[in-house]
Short mmCIF file of C-alpha atoms and ligand atoms in Angstrom, two decimals:
data_model
loop_
_atom_site.label_atom_id
_atom_site.label_comp_id
_atom_site.label_asym_id
_atom_site.label_seq_id
_atom_site.Cartn_x
_atom_site.Cartn_y
_atom_site.Cartn_z
CA MET A 213 -68.26 84.89 0.87
CA TYR A 214 -68.51 84.78 -2.94
CA VAL A 215 -65.60 85.40 -5.42
CA LEU A 216 -67.18 86.15 -8.89
CA ARG A 217 -64.13 85.38 -11.15
CA GLY A 218 -62.95 85.68 -14.64
CA GLY A 219 -66.21 87.51 -16.07
CA ARG A 220 -66.68 91.32 -17.09
CA VAL A 221 -68.85 93.77 -15.04
CA ALA A 222 -71.81 96.07 -16.57
CA ASP A 223 -73.30 99.22 -15.10
CA VAL A 224 -73.71 102.53 -15.38
CA ALA A 225 -69.75 103.17 -15.44
CA GLY A 226 -69.54 101.08 -18.24
CA THR A 227 -68.47 97.13 -19.16
CA ARG A 228 -65.29 96.39 -18.46
CA GLU A 229 -63.24 92.96 -17.10
CA ALA A 230 -63.43 92.45 -13.35
CA ASP A 231 -63.66 90.07 -10.69
CA VAL A 232 -66.13 90.75 -7.90
CA ALA A 233 -65.76 89.53 -3.95
CA VAL A 234 -68.90 89.63 -1.92
CA ALA A 235 -69.33 89.35 1.73
CA ASP A 236 -71.70 90.14 4.54
CA GLY A 237 -74.42 91.09 1.79
CA GLU A 238 -72.24 93.78 0.27
CA VAL A 239 -69.98 93.96 -2.51
CA VAL A 240 -66.09 94.08 -0.91
CA ALA A 241 -64.41 94.62 -4.30
CA VAL A 242 -64.47 95.07 -7.63
CA GLY A 243 -61.25 94.81 -9.90
CA ASP A 244 -58.53 92.79 -11.41
CA SER A 245 -57.93 89.28 -9.34
CA ALA A 246 -54.94 90.77 -7.42
CA THR A 247 -56.95 93.64 -5.88
CA VAL A 248 -59.83 91.03 -5.45
CA ASP A 249 -57.56 88.26 -3.77
CA ASP A 250 -56.35 90.94 -1.34
CA ALA A 251 -59.90 91.82 0.06
CA VAL A 252 -60.70 88.03 0.10
CA ALA A 253 -57.14 87.62 2.52
CA GLU A 254 -58.17 90.60 4.42
CA ARG A 255 -61.37 89.24 5.39
CA ASP A 256 -59.86 85.65 6.06
CA ALA A 257 -62.06 84.09 3.93
CA GLY A 258 -60.77 80.53 3.77
CA ALA A 259 -64.30 79.62 2.92
CA ALA A 260 -64.88 82.17 -0.20
CA THR A 261 -66.95 80.17 -2.57
CA GLU A 262 -65.25 80.56 -6.17
CA VAL A 263 -67.87 81.02 -9.15
CA ASP A 264 -66.46 80.88 -12.78
CA VAL A 265 -68.10 83.65 -14.24
CA GLY A 266 -66.18 83.54 -17.30
CA GLY A 267 -67.68 84.59 -20.56
CA ARG A 268 -70.48 86.01 -18.54
CA VAL A 269 -71.51 89.55 -16.98
CA VAL A 270 -72.34 90.55 -13.59
CA ALA A 271 -74.54 93.30 -13.58
CA PRO A 272 -76.54 95.06 -10.66
CA GLY A 273 -80.22 93.38 -10.01
CA LEU A 274 -83.07 95.41 -11.56
CA ILE A 275 -85.24 97.86 -9.55
CA ASP A 276 -88.96 97.78 -10.11
CA ALA A 277 -90.33 101.06 -9.30
CA HIS A 278 -93.89 99.98 -9.51
CA VAL A 279 -95.48 96.29 -8.56
CA HIS A 280 -98.63 95.25 -6.71
CA ALA A 281 -97.55 92.25 -4.65
CA MET A 282 -100.75 91.54 -3.85
CA MET A 283 -101.99 90.92 -7.63
CA ASP A 284 -101.10 87.83 -9.34
CA GLY A 285 -101.64 88.65 -13.35
CA ARG A 286 -105.22 87.37 -13.51
CA PRO A 287 -107.27 88.75 -16.40
CA ASP A 288 -110.10 90.41 -14.55
CA VAL A 289 -108.57 92.19 -11.34
CA SER A 290 -112.21 92.70 -9.72
CA THR A 291 -112.38 89.17 -8.70
CA ALA A 292 -109.29 89.75 -6.13
CA VAL A 293 -111.97 91.94 -4.24
CA SER A 294 -113.69 88.98 -2.14
CA GLU A 295 -110.75 87.26 -1.69
CA SER A 296 -109.39 87.19 2.05
CA ASP A 297 -106.46 89.08 3.23
CA TYR A 298 -104.51 85.87 3.96
CA ALA A 299 -105.01 84.58 0.22
CA ALA A 300 -103.63 88.01 -0.65
CA SER A 301 -100.59 87.48 1.67
CA TYR A 302 -99.65 84.19 0.21
CA ARG A 303 -99.97 85.31 -3.33
CA ALA A 304 -97.69 88.37 -2.38
CA ALA A 305 -94.95 85.80 -1.01
CA SER A 306 -95.15 83.73 -3.95
CA ASN A 307 -95.04 86.73 -6.53
CA LEU A 308 -92.01 88.16 -4.56
CA GLU A 309 -89.88 84.93 -4.87
CA ALA A 310 -90.67 84.78 -8.52
CA ALA A 311 -89.45 88.41 -8.75
CA VAL A 312 -85.81 87.59 -7.24
CA GLN A 313 -85.32 84.43 -8.97
CA ALA A 314 -86.03 86.82 -12.09
CA GLY A 315 -83.09 89.05 -10.92
CA VAL A 316 -85.08 91.69 -9.53
CA THR A 317 -83.66 92.63 -6.35
CA THR A 318 -85.60 95.46 -4.93
CA VAL A 319 -89.09 96.74 -5.57
CA ARG A 320 -91.50 99.43 -4.73
CA ASP A 321 -95.00 98.24 -4.08
CA LEU A 322 -97.55 101.21 -5.05
CA GLY A 323 -100.96 99.99 -3.49
CA SER A 324 -101.78 96.84 -1.65
CA ARG A 325 -104.08 96.15 1.20
CA GLY A 326 -103.76 97.26 4.55
CA THR A 327 -100.34 96.91 5.51
CA LEU A 328 -99.84 94.14 3.14
CA ALA A 329 -97.03 95.25 1.10
CA LEU A 330 -95.30 96.92 4.24
CA ASP A 331 -95.33 93.53 6.13
CA ALA A 332 -94.00 91.85 3.34
CA GLY A 333 -90.75 93.96 3.30
CA GLU A 334 -90.44 93.02 6.90
CA ALA A 335 -90.82 89.41 5.92
CA VAL A 336 -88.06 89.60 3.19
CA ALA A 337 -85.74 91.62 5.44
CA ALA A 338 -86.35 89.20 8.51
CA GLY A 339 -85.24 86.28 6.15
CA ASP A 340 -88.90 84.87 6.61
CA ILE A 341 -89.50 84.76 2.77
CA ASP A 342 -87.63 84.95 -0.38
CA GLY A 343 -87.83 88.26 -2.04
CA PRO A 344 -86.52 91.37 -3.35
CA ARG A 345 -86.03 94.10 -0.73
CA VAL A 346 -89.37 95.74 -0.45
CA LEU A 347 -90.65 99.68 -0.28
CA ALA A 348 -94.14 100.21 -0.16
CA CYS A 349 -96.47 102.99 -0.10
CA GLY A 350 -99.15 101.32 1.97
CA ARG A 351 -102.52 102.12 0.84
CA ASN A 352 -103.10 104.58 -2.02
CA VAL A 353 -104.86 107.99 -1.31
CA ILE A 354 -107.77 108.37 -3.74
CA MET A 355 -110.98 110.48 -4.04
CA THR A 356 -113.99 108.93 -3.09
CA GLY A 357 -115.10 106.60 -5.72
CA GLY A 358 -112.01 106.94 -7.73
CA HIS A 359 -109.33 104.63 -9.59
CA GLY A 360 -108.71 101.80 -7.21
CA ASN A 361 -111.24 102.37 -4.88
CA TRP A 362 -111.67 98.58 -3.50
CA PHE A 363 -108.13 98.73 -1.90
CA GLY A 364 -107.44 102.43 -1.56
CA ARG A 365 -107.62 105.24 1.33
CA GLU A 366 -110.67 107.45 -0.10
CA ALA A 367 -110.04 111.13 1.05
CA ASP A 368 -111.69 114.14 -0.11
CA GLY A 369 -110.29 117.68 0.16
CA PRO A 370 -106.99 119.01 1.02
CA ALA A 371 -107.44 118.15 5.06
CA GLU A 372 -108.80 114.74 4.60
CA VAL A 373 -105.73 113.62 2.00
CA ARG A 374 -103.11 115.27 4.45
CA LYS A 375 -104.53 112.84 6.95
CA ALA A 376 -104.60 110.13 4.59
CA ALA A 377 -100.95 110.70 3.59
CA ARG A 378 -99.83 110.78 7.42
CA GLU A 379 -101.80 107.59 7.96
CA GLN A 380 -99.57 105.88 5.45
CA LEU A 381 -96.36 107.29 7.08
CA LYS A 382 -97.37 106.18 10.51
CA ALA A 383 -97.75 102.64 9.12
CA GLY A 384 -94.10 103.01 7.84
CA ALA A 385 -94.70 104.00 4.18
CA ASP A 386 -91.35 104.37 2.41
CA VAL A 387 -93.25 106.30 -0.13
CA LEU A 388 -96.47 107.78 -0.70
CA LYS A 389 -99.04 106.91 -3.76
CA CYS A 390 -102.02 109.08 -4.76
CA MET A 391 -104.30 108.91 -7.80
CA ALA A 392 -104.19 112.06 -9.93
CA THR A 393 -106.30 110.69 -12.71
CA GLY A 394 -108.60 107.59 -13.72
CA GLY A 395 -107.39 104.39 -14.62
CA VAL A 396 -107.67 101.30 -16.92
CA LEU A 397 -109.01 98.70 -14.34
CA THR A 398 -111.44 100.63 -12.59
CA GLU A 399 -114.82 100.05 -14.01
CA GLY A 400 -116.48 103.22 -15.17
CA ALA A 401 -113.35 105.39 -14.35
CA VAL A 402 -112.39 107.46 -17.33
CA THR A 403 -108.70 106.71 -17.85
CA GLY A 404 -107.43 110.21 -18.41
CA ALA A 405 -109.78 112.22 -16.41
CA PRO A 406 -108.40 114.21 -13.06
CA GLU A 407 -109.20 113.00 -9.68
CA LEU A 408 -107.77 114.48 -7.02
CA THR A 409 -107.44 118.39 -7.46
CA PRO A 410 -104.25 120.64 -7.52
CA GLU A 411 -104.99 121.77 -3.86
CA GLU A 412 -105.17 118.10 -2.63
CA LEU A 413 -102.48 117.20 -4.57
CA ALA A 414 -100.38 119.96 -2.83
CA ALA A 415 -101.62 118.83 0.43
CA PHE A 416 -100.32 115.02 -0.16
CA THR A 417 -96.84 116.20 -1.09
CA ASP A 418 -96.88 118.70 1.78
CA ALA A 419 -97.24 115.60 4.06
CA ALA A 420 -94.44 114.16 2.76
CA ALA A 421 -92.10 117.09 2.97
CA PRO A 422 -91.04 116.74 6.28
CA THR A 423 -89.38 113.46 5.91
CA ASP A 424 -88.42 113.79 2.34
CA THR A 425 -90.49 110.67 1.50
CA PRO A 426 -90.88 110.30 -2.25
CA THR A 427 -94.16 110.30 -3.70
CA ALA A 428 -95.77 108.81 -6.80
CA ALA A 429 -98.76 109.84 -8.70
CA HIS A 430 -100.77 107.56 -10.79
CA ALA A 431 -101.46 109.69 -13.94
CA HIS A 432 -102.79 108.89 -17.39
CA GLY A 433 -104.32 112.59 -18.59
CA GLU A 434 -101.95 115.37 -19.53
CA VAL A 435 -103.79 117.72 -17.04
CA GLY A 436 -103.52 115.18 -14.25
CA ILE A 437 -99.62 114.91 -15.14
CA LYS A 438 -99.42 118.47 -14.95
CA ASN A 439 -101.36 118.75 -11.74
CA ALA A 440 -99.23 116.20 -9.97
CA VAL A 441 -95.93 117.88 -11.49
CA GLU A 442 -96.92 121.43 -10.31
CA ALA A 443 -97.77 119.84 -6.71
CA GLY A 444 -93.79 118.85 -6.92
CA ILE A 445 -94.52 115.13 -6.98
CA SER A 446 -91.31 112.91 -7.36
CA SER A 447 -92.61 110.30 -10.19
CA VAL A 448 -95.51 110.06 -12.29
CA GLU A 449 -96.44 106.68 -13.16
CA HIS A 450 -97.98 105.37 -16.17
CA GLY A 451 -97.80 108.92 -17.99
CA THR A 452 -99.65 107.61 -20.87
CA PHE A 453 -101.13 110.98 -22.55
CA MET A 454 -98.00 112.76 -22.17
CA ASP A 455 -98.07 115.95 -23.97
CA ARG A 456 -94.95 118.01 -24.99
CA GLU A 457 -95.83 120.81 -22.41
CA ALA A 458 -95.96 117.91 -19.64
CA ALA A 459 -92.59 116.35 -20.88
CA GLU A 460 -90.78 120.03 -20.62
CA MET A 461 -92.32 120.17 -17.06
CA MET A 462 -91.10 117.24 -16.12
CA ALA A 463 -87.66 117.44 -17.59
CA GLU A 464 -87.14 120.76 -16.28
CA ARG A 465 -88.22 119.68 -12.53
CA GLY A 466 -86.45 116.48 -12.67
CA THR A 467 -89.56 114.62 -11.98
CA TYR A 468 -89.26 110.92 -13.19
CA TRP A 469 -91.55 109.20 -15.30
CA VAL A 470 -92.10 105.38 -14.68
CA PRO A 471 -93.83 104.31 -17.95
CA THR A 472 -94.81 100.98 -16.95
CA ALA A 473 -94.88 99.61 -20.43
CA SER A 474 -95.79 96.03 -19.54
CA ALA A 475 -99.16 96.96 -18.18
CA LEU A 476 -100.51 98.21 -21.18
CA ARG A 477 -98.92 95.13 -23.02
CA GLY A 478 -100.29 92.65 -20.90
CA ILE A 479 -103.61 94.13 -21.75
CA VAL A 480 -103.17 94.91 -25.19
CA ASP A 481 -101.44 91.45 -26.19
CA ASN A 482 -104.15 89.39 -24.75
CA GLY A 483 -107.45 91.15 -25.36
CA VAL A 484 -110.99 90.02 -24.44
CA GLU A 485 -110.59 86.31 -25.52
CA ALA A 486 -108.12 85.95 -22.42
CA GLY A 487 -110.78 86.95 -19.85
CA ILE A 488 -109.93 90.74 -19.52
CA PRO A 489 -113.07 92.76 -19.01
CA GLU A 490 -113.94 94.60 -22.30
CA ASP A 491 -113.91 98.04 -21.10
CA ALA A 492 -110.43 97.64 -19.60
CA VAL A 493 -109.15 96.27 -23.27
CA ALA A 494 -111.04 99.16 -24.94
CA LYS A 495 -109.31 101.87 -23.00
CA ALA A 496 -106.01 100.35 -23.05
CA GLU A 497 -106.32 99.97 -26.96
CA ASP A 498 -106.99 103.97 -27.08
CA ALA A 499 -103.90 104.13 -24.47
CA ALA A 500 -101.61 102.55 -26.29
CA GLU A 501 -101.62 104.53 -29.47
CA ARG A 502 -101.19 107.55 -27.39
CA PHE A 503 -98.37 105.91 -25.40
CA ASP A 504 -96.07 105.86 -28.47
CA ASP A 505 -96.60 109.99 -28.53
CA ALA A 506 -95.71 109.90 -24.79
CA TRP A 507 -92.29 108.50 -25.42
CA ASP A 508 -91.04 110.62 -28.22
CA HIS A 509 -92.21 113.77 -25.99
CA ALA A 510 -90.12 112.31 -23.26
CA LEU A 511 -87.37 111.70 -24.89
CA ASP A 512 -87.25 114.61 -26.97
CA ALA A 513 -86.96 116.60 -23.58
CA GLY A 514 -85.21 114.42 -21.58
CA VAL A 515 -87.70 113.59 -18.96
CA PRO A 516 -85.71 110.96 -16.47
CA ILE A 517 -86.83 107.80 -16.68
CA ALA A 518 -87.08 104.83 -13.66
CA MET A 519 -88.24 101.31 -14.53
CA GLY A 520 -91.53 99.99 -13.39
CA THR A 521 -93.71 97.56 -14.52
CA ASP A 522 -96.90 97.67 -12.28
CA ALA A 523 -96.50 93.87 -12.20
CA GLY A 524 -99.77 91.98 -11.00
CA THR A 525 -102.06 93.82 -13.43
CA PRO A 526 -103.42 91.43 -16.06
CA PHE A 527 -100.72 89.25 -17.98
CA ASN A 528 -98.13 91.25 -16.22
CA PHE A 529 -96.22 88.71 -14.45
CA PHE A 530 -93.46 89.03 -11.57
CA GLU A 531 -91.35 86.50 -13.39
CA GLU A 532 -91.46 88.42 -16.12
CA ILE A 533 -90.36 91.91 -15.16
CA PRO A 534 -87.39 92.01 -16.64
CA ARG A 535 -89.12 92.24 -20.35
CA GLU A 536 -89.92 95.63 -19.46
CA MET A 537 -86.14 96.35 -20.06
CA ALA A 538 -87.00 95.40 -23.96
CA HIS A 539 -90.02 96.98 -24.07
CA MET A 540 -88.14 100.55 -23.09
CA VAL A 541 -85.85 99.80 -25.67
CA ASP A 542 -88.51 99.01 -28.09
CA TYR A 543 -89.80 102.59 -27.48
CA GLY A 544 -86.60 104.20 -28.39
CA LEU A 545 -84.52 104.02 -25.11
CA SER A 546 -80.82 102.76 -25.69
CA PRO A 547 -80.06 99.73 -23.73
CA GLU A 548 -77.52 101.56 -21.66
CA ALA A 549 -80.31 104.27 -21.03
CA ALA A 550 -82.44 101.37 -20.06
CA LEU A 551 -79.89 100.05 -17.58
CA GLU A 552 -79.65 103.32 -16.15
CA ALA A 553 -83.61 103.55 -15.74
CA ALA A 554 -83.52 99.97 -14.00
CA THR A 555 -80.40 100.90 -11.77
CA VAL A 556 -79.17 104.22 -10.65
CA ASN A 557 -82.46 106.30 -11.71
CA ALA A 558 -84.64 103.76 -9.74
CA ALA A 559 -82.39 103.93 -6.99
CA ASP A 560 -82.33 107.59 -6.84
CA LEU A 561 -86.37 107.94 -6.98
CA LEU A 562 -86.65 105.52 -4.04
CA GLY A 563 -84.39 107.32 -1.94
CA LEU A 564 -81.62 104.38 -1.99
CA ASP A 565 -77.98 105.07 -2.45
CA ASP A 566 -76.60 101.42 -1.81
CA VAL A 567 -78.07 99.81 -4.81
CA GLY A 568 -77.76 100.13 -8.61
CA ARG A 569 -73.94 99.97 -9.12
CA VAL A 570 -71.59 96.92 -9.19
CA ALA A 571 -69.05 98.67 -6.63
CA ALA A 572 -67.41 98.02 -3.33
CA GLY A 573 -69.84 99.56 -0.42
CA TYR A 574 -73.09 98.50 -2.37
CA ARG A 575 -75.30 96.00 -1.31
CA ALA A 576 -74.61 92.54 -3.12
CA ASP A 577 -77.53 92.41 -5.13
CA LEU A 578 -76.07 90.99 -8.53
CA VAL A 579 -77.12 89.10 -11.51
CA VAL A 580 -74.73 86.73 -13.70
CA LEU A 581 -76.07 87.35 -17.32
CA ASP A 582 -75.14 85.40 -20.74
CA ALA A 583 -74.43 88.57 -22.54
CA ASP A 584 -73.47 92.27 -22.28
CA PRO A 585 -77.10 93.92 -21.56
CA THR A 586 -75.88 96.83 -22.77
CA GLU A 587 -75.29 95.08 -26.15
CA ASP A 588 -78.34 92.61 -26.02
CA VAL A 589 -81.06 93.91 -23.98
CA GLU A 590 -82.57 90.59 -23.65
CA ALA A 591 -79.94 89.49 -21.61
CA TRP A 592 -81.65 90.54 -18.53
CA GLN A 593 -84.37 88.05 -19.08
CA ASP A 594 -82.80 84.56 -18.23
CA PRO A 595 -80.13 85.10 -15.47
CA ASP A 596 -77.67 82.56 -14.89
CA ALA A 597 -77.28 83.21 -11.30
CA VAL A 598 -78.90 86.00 -8.70
CA PHE A 599 -77.56 87.07 -5.75
CA ALA A 600 -79.87 89.25 -3.23
CA ARG A 601 -78.27 91.07 -0.12
CA GLY A 602 -75.10 88.78 -1.06
CA GLU A 603 -77.29 85.33 -0.48
CA ARG A 604 -77.45 83.24 -3.79
CA VAL A 605 -80.93 82.99 -4.74
CA ASN A 606 -81.05 81.21 -7.89
ZN1 LIG B 728 -100.00 100.46 -10.57
#
């Protein structure tokens, strides 16, 4: 049991002075010292460890709705194709450890080989490896030859797409992920071009419906975005070429946008000199210009936003996930809205009701920061302490 004493608490409910008591993996009390002392006494916690957080701020651990645990930020993703599954698994373990130490306490893996990320989630839950809680999609469902075909499950036609989606559910997927358009990192794929058809996307979301499993679509181009939204997708990933009409459709239906600004920045800021393939850099530079407009449309229309980074793509490292918070503020989100995106919104998108707030009954997934992140968004970047499921991990 821990008592975080003498600081402030910041979450979607605002910033206020409060102590926080943590036991058995949960937050058990938040309030003045008398309230917290009562909770401690009730639990007979002679062994409660007092942590002085005076002058500091306790906030929810971040939720990243889009990572690839098997990828390590190397410049040329295609060099990972020939590696063994074992090599990819060890890399995933070290990525997950880096993420949790940076204050990221929940991640959603949107595409790894086979059951790698699903198994990683079980390994974290069992305490075999250190890491955030992992929700995962299993394999991406893609058209034959489409974006990410080297590790996705290729499927064509509604019946095959439905079967591919059901295979992931059978393997234990927490979310289903498909490719609605081409991408930046697959050579030859045109970034914005539609891939799965409206009929295939409808079969995909239909497969998820009986279990109310969230669905995610990788989509850059506006046609692919609209196809996915019309099919009832839960979140549009990247959404780089989102136009006004797409933004309004998303706002009206409550479709989340996961912008993954870190992915574009990682490619554009490093470039060919850093070893990123020319084709990917050219596509990313083109995309970066349109991405500014996408933000304008999304903010004007009021599209709900959930934080995600696409961690694992070139120069997009797991230990740097919290930088996405500052990127989102650069694009026009308030620090309060960025907090909301990485906590309650991401939790809602993932279907979790026990994370995203500093409140009694929630999982003790907490970070201790030097400053109030709703005043200084950079405060997320170097937490003084991290608690994951009540255990201090940093
Ligand atoms: Zn991705």
